[in-house]
Coordinates of C-alpha atoms in Angstrom, one line a residue:
X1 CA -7.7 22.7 -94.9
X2 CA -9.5 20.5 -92.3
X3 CA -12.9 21.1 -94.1
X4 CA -16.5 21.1 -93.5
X5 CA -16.7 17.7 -91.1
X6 CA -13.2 17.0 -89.7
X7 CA -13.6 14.3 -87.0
X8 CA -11.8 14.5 -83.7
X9 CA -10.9 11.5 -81.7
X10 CA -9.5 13.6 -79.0
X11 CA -10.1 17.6 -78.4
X12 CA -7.9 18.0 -75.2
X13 CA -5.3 15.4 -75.7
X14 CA -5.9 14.4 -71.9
X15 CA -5.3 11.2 -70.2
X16 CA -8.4 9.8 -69.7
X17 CA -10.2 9.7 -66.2
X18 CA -9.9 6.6 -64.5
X19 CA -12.0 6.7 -60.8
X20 CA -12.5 3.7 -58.7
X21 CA -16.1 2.7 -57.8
X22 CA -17.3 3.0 -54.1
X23 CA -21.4 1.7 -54.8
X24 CA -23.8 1.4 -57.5
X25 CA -27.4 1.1 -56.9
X26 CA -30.5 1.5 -59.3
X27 CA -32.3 5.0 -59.4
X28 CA -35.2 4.1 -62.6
X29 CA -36.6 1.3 -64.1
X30 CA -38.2 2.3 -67.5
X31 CA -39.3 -0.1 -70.8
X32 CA -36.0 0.6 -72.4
X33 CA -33.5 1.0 -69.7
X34 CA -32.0 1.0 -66.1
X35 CA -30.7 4.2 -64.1
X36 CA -27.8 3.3 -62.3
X37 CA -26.0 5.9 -59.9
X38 CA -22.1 5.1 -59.5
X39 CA -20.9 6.6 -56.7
X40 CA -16.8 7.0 -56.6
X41 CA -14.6 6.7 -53.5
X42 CA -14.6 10.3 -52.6
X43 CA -10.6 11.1 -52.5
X44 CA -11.4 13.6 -55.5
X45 CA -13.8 14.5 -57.7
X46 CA -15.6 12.6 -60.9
X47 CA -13.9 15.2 -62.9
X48 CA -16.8 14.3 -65.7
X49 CA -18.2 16.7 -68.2
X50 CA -21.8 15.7 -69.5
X51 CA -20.7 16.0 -72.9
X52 CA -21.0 14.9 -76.2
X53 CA -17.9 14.5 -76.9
X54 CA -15.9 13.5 -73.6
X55 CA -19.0 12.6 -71.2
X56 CA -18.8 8.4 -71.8
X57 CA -17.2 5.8 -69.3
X58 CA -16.7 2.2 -69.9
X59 CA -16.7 -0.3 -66.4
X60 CA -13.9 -2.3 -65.8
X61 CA -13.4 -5.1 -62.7
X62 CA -16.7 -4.5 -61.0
X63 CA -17.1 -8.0 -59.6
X64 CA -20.3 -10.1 -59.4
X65 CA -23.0 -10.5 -61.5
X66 CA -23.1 -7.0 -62.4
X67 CA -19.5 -7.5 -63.3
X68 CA -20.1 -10.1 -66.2
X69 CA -23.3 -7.6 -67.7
X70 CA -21.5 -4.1 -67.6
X71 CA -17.8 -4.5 -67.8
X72 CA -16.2 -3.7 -71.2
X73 CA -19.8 -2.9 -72.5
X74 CA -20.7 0.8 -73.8
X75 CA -19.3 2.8 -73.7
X76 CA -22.2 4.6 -71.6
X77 CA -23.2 8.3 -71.4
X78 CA -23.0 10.0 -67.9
X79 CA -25.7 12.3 -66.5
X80 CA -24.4 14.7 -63.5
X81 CA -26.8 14.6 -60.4
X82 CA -27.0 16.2 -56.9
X83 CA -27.2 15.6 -53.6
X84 CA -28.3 17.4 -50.0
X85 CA -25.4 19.2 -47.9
X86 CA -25.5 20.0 -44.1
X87 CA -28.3 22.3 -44.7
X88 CA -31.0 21.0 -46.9
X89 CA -29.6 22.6 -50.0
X90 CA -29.9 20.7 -53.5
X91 CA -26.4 20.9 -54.7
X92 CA -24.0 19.0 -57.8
X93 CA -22.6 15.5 -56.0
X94 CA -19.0 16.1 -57.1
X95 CA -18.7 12.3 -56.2
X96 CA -21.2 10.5 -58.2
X97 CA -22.6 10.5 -61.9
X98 CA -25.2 8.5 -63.3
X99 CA -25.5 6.4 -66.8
X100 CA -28.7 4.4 -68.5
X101 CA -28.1 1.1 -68.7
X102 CA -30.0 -0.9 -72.0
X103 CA -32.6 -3.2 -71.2
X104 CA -31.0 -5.3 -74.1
X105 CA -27.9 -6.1 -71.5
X106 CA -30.4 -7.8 -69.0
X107 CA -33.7 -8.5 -69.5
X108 CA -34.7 -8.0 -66.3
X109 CA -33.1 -6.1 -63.6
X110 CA -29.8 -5.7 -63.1
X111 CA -28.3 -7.6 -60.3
X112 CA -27.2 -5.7 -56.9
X113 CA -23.8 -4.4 -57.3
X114 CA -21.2 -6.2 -54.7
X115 CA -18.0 -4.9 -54.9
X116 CA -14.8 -3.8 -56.6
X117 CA -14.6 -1.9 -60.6
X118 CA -13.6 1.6 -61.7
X119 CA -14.9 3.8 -64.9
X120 CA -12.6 4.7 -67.7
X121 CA -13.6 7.8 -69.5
X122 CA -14.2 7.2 -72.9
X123 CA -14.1 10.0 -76.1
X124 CA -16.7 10.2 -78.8
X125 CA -16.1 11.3 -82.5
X126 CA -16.9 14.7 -82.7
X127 CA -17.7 16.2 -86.3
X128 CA -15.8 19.8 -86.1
X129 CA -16.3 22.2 -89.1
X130 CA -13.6 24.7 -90.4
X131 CA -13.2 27.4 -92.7
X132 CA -10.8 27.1 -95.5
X133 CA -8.0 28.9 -95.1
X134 CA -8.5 31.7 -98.0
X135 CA -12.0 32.4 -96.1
X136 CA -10.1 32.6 -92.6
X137 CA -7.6 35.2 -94.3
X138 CA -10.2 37.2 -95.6
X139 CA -12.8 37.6 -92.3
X140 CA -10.7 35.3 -89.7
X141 CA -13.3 36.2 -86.8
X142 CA -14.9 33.0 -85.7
X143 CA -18.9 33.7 -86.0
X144 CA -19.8 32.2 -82.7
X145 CA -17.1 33.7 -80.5
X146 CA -16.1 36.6 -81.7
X147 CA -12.5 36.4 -81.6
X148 CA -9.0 35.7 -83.6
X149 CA -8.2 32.0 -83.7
X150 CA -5.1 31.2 -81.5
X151 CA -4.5 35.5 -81.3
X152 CA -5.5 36.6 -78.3
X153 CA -3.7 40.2 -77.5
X154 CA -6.8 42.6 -78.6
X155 CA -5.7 44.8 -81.5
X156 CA -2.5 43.3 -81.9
X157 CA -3.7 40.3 -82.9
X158 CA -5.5 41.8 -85.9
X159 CA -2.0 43.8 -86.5
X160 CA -0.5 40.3 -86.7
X161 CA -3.2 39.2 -88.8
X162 CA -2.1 41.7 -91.8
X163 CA 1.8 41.3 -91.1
X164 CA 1.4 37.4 -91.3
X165 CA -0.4 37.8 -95.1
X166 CA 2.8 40.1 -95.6
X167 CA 5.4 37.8 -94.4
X168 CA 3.5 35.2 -97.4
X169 CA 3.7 37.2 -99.8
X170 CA 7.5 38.3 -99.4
X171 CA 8.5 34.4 -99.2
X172 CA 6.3 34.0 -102.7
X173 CA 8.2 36.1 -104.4
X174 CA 11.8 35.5 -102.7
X175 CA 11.6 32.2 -101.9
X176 CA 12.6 32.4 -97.7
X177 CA 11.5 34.6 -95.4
X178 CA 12.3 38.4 -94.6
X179 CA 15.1 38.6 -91.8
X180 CA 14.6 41.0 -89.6
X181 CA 17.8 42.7 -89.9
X182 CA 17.7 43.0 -93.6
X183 CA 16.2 46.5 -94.1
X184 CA 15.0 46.2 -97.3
X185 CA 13.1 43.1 -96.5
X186 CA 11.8 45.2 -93.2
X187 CA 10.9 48.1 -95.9
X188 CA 9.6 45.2 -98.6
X189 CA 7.3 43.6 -96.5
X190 CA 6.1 46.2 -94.8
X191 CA 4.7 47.7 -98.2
X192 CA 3.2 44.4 -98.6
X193 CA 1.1 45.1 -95.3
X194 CA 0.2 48.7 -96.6
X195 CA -1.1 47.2 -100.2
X196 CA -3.0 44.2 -98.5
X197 CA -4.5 46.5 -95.7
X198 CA -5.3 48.6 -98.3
X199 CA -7.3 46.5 -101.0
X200 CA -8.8 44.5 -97.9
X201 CA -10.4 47.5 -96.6
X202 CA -11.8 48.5 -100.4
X203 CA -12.9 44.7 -100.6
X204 CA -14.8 45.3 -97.0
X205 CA -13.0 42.5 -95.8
X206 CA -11.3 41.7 -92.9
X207 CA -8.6 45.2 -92.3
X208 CA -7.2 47.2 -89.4
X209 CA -7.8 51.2 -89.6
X210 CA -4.2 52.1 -89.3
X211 CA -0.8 49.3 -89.1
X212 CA 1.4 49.9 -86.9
X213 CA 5.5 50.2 -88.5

């Protein structure tokens, strides 16, 4: 069991995003930090979530001044902003994100960016909480979504839910599995299902109305 705070390095598994820097220029000045939008050579799309967990970038190469305060520092935490199209509209710039910069990196303002450097996403810990896995067999419906974890196929899933705790319980008493052209295993197991079903549904736990043979 993965427990009440199992931390995640990596969610998705996903190479991170590496984008190659077009401009930088300063958007806010406060007491504690510097605004700075990064704009990326538009051949495709930031690709950035503003998240938590996967919404950081590190800069690397960015030359100059700016260079020597920001590269390898952070990582930094990316806002999404906007821009105007053809027509006025306010709309999400695809093309540019923007982070807050520490006022403990420079003291006063950063310098004007001159060329070169790209962002590396970076990944945050995230704290993930599970059920164990005798409370997942007994009401296996995640409270926030609503669904069967890793069963998607409505009704069948919770068909497969019942069979699975079935299949267990055969190889705890037999030692291996039931093969499905052993009949008696078929037979076997399948009284498993009816019995587990059965005291489920008298426990008001997790149960399906009728299993399928």
């Amino acid at each position: 069991d993965f427990g009440k705070r199992f931390l995640v390095a990596d969610k998705t598994g996903e190479e991170p995003i590496v984008r190659i820097i077009d401009s930088i220029h300063s958007s806010k000045t406060t007491s504690t930090y510097e605004e700075l939008v990064i704009r990326i050579i538009p051949d495709k799309p930031h690709g950035l979530l503003e998240d938590k967990h996967e919404g950081w970038i590190k800069f690397q190469e960015v030359e100059g001044e700016l260079g020597k305060i920001l590269n390898n520092k952070g990582p930094f935490a990316i806002k999404h902003t906007t821009r105007m199209n053809e027509i006025g509209e306010t709309v999400f710039d695809c093309h540019a994100v923007c982070v807050c910069i520490p006022k403990n990196l420079a003291k006063n303002k950063l310098p004007k960016y001159v060329s070169g450097g790209r962002i590396l996403q970076c990944k945050n810990l995230e704290v993930m909480s599970f059920k164990s896995l005798e409370t997942s067999i007994e009401q296996p419906i995640h409270e926030e979504a609503g669904f069967l974890w890793s069963l998607n196929m409505t009704g069948r899933s919770n068909q497969l839910h019942v069979a699975l705790q079935a299949i267990w319980m055969y190889e705890s008493v037999h030692g291996k599995m039931p093969t499905a052209n052993d009949e008696r295993a078929v037979e076997e197991t399948l009284k498993y299902a009816i019995e587990i079903n059965k005291a489920a549904t008298e426990d008001k736990k997790f149960c399906v109305e009728e299993l399928d043979d």
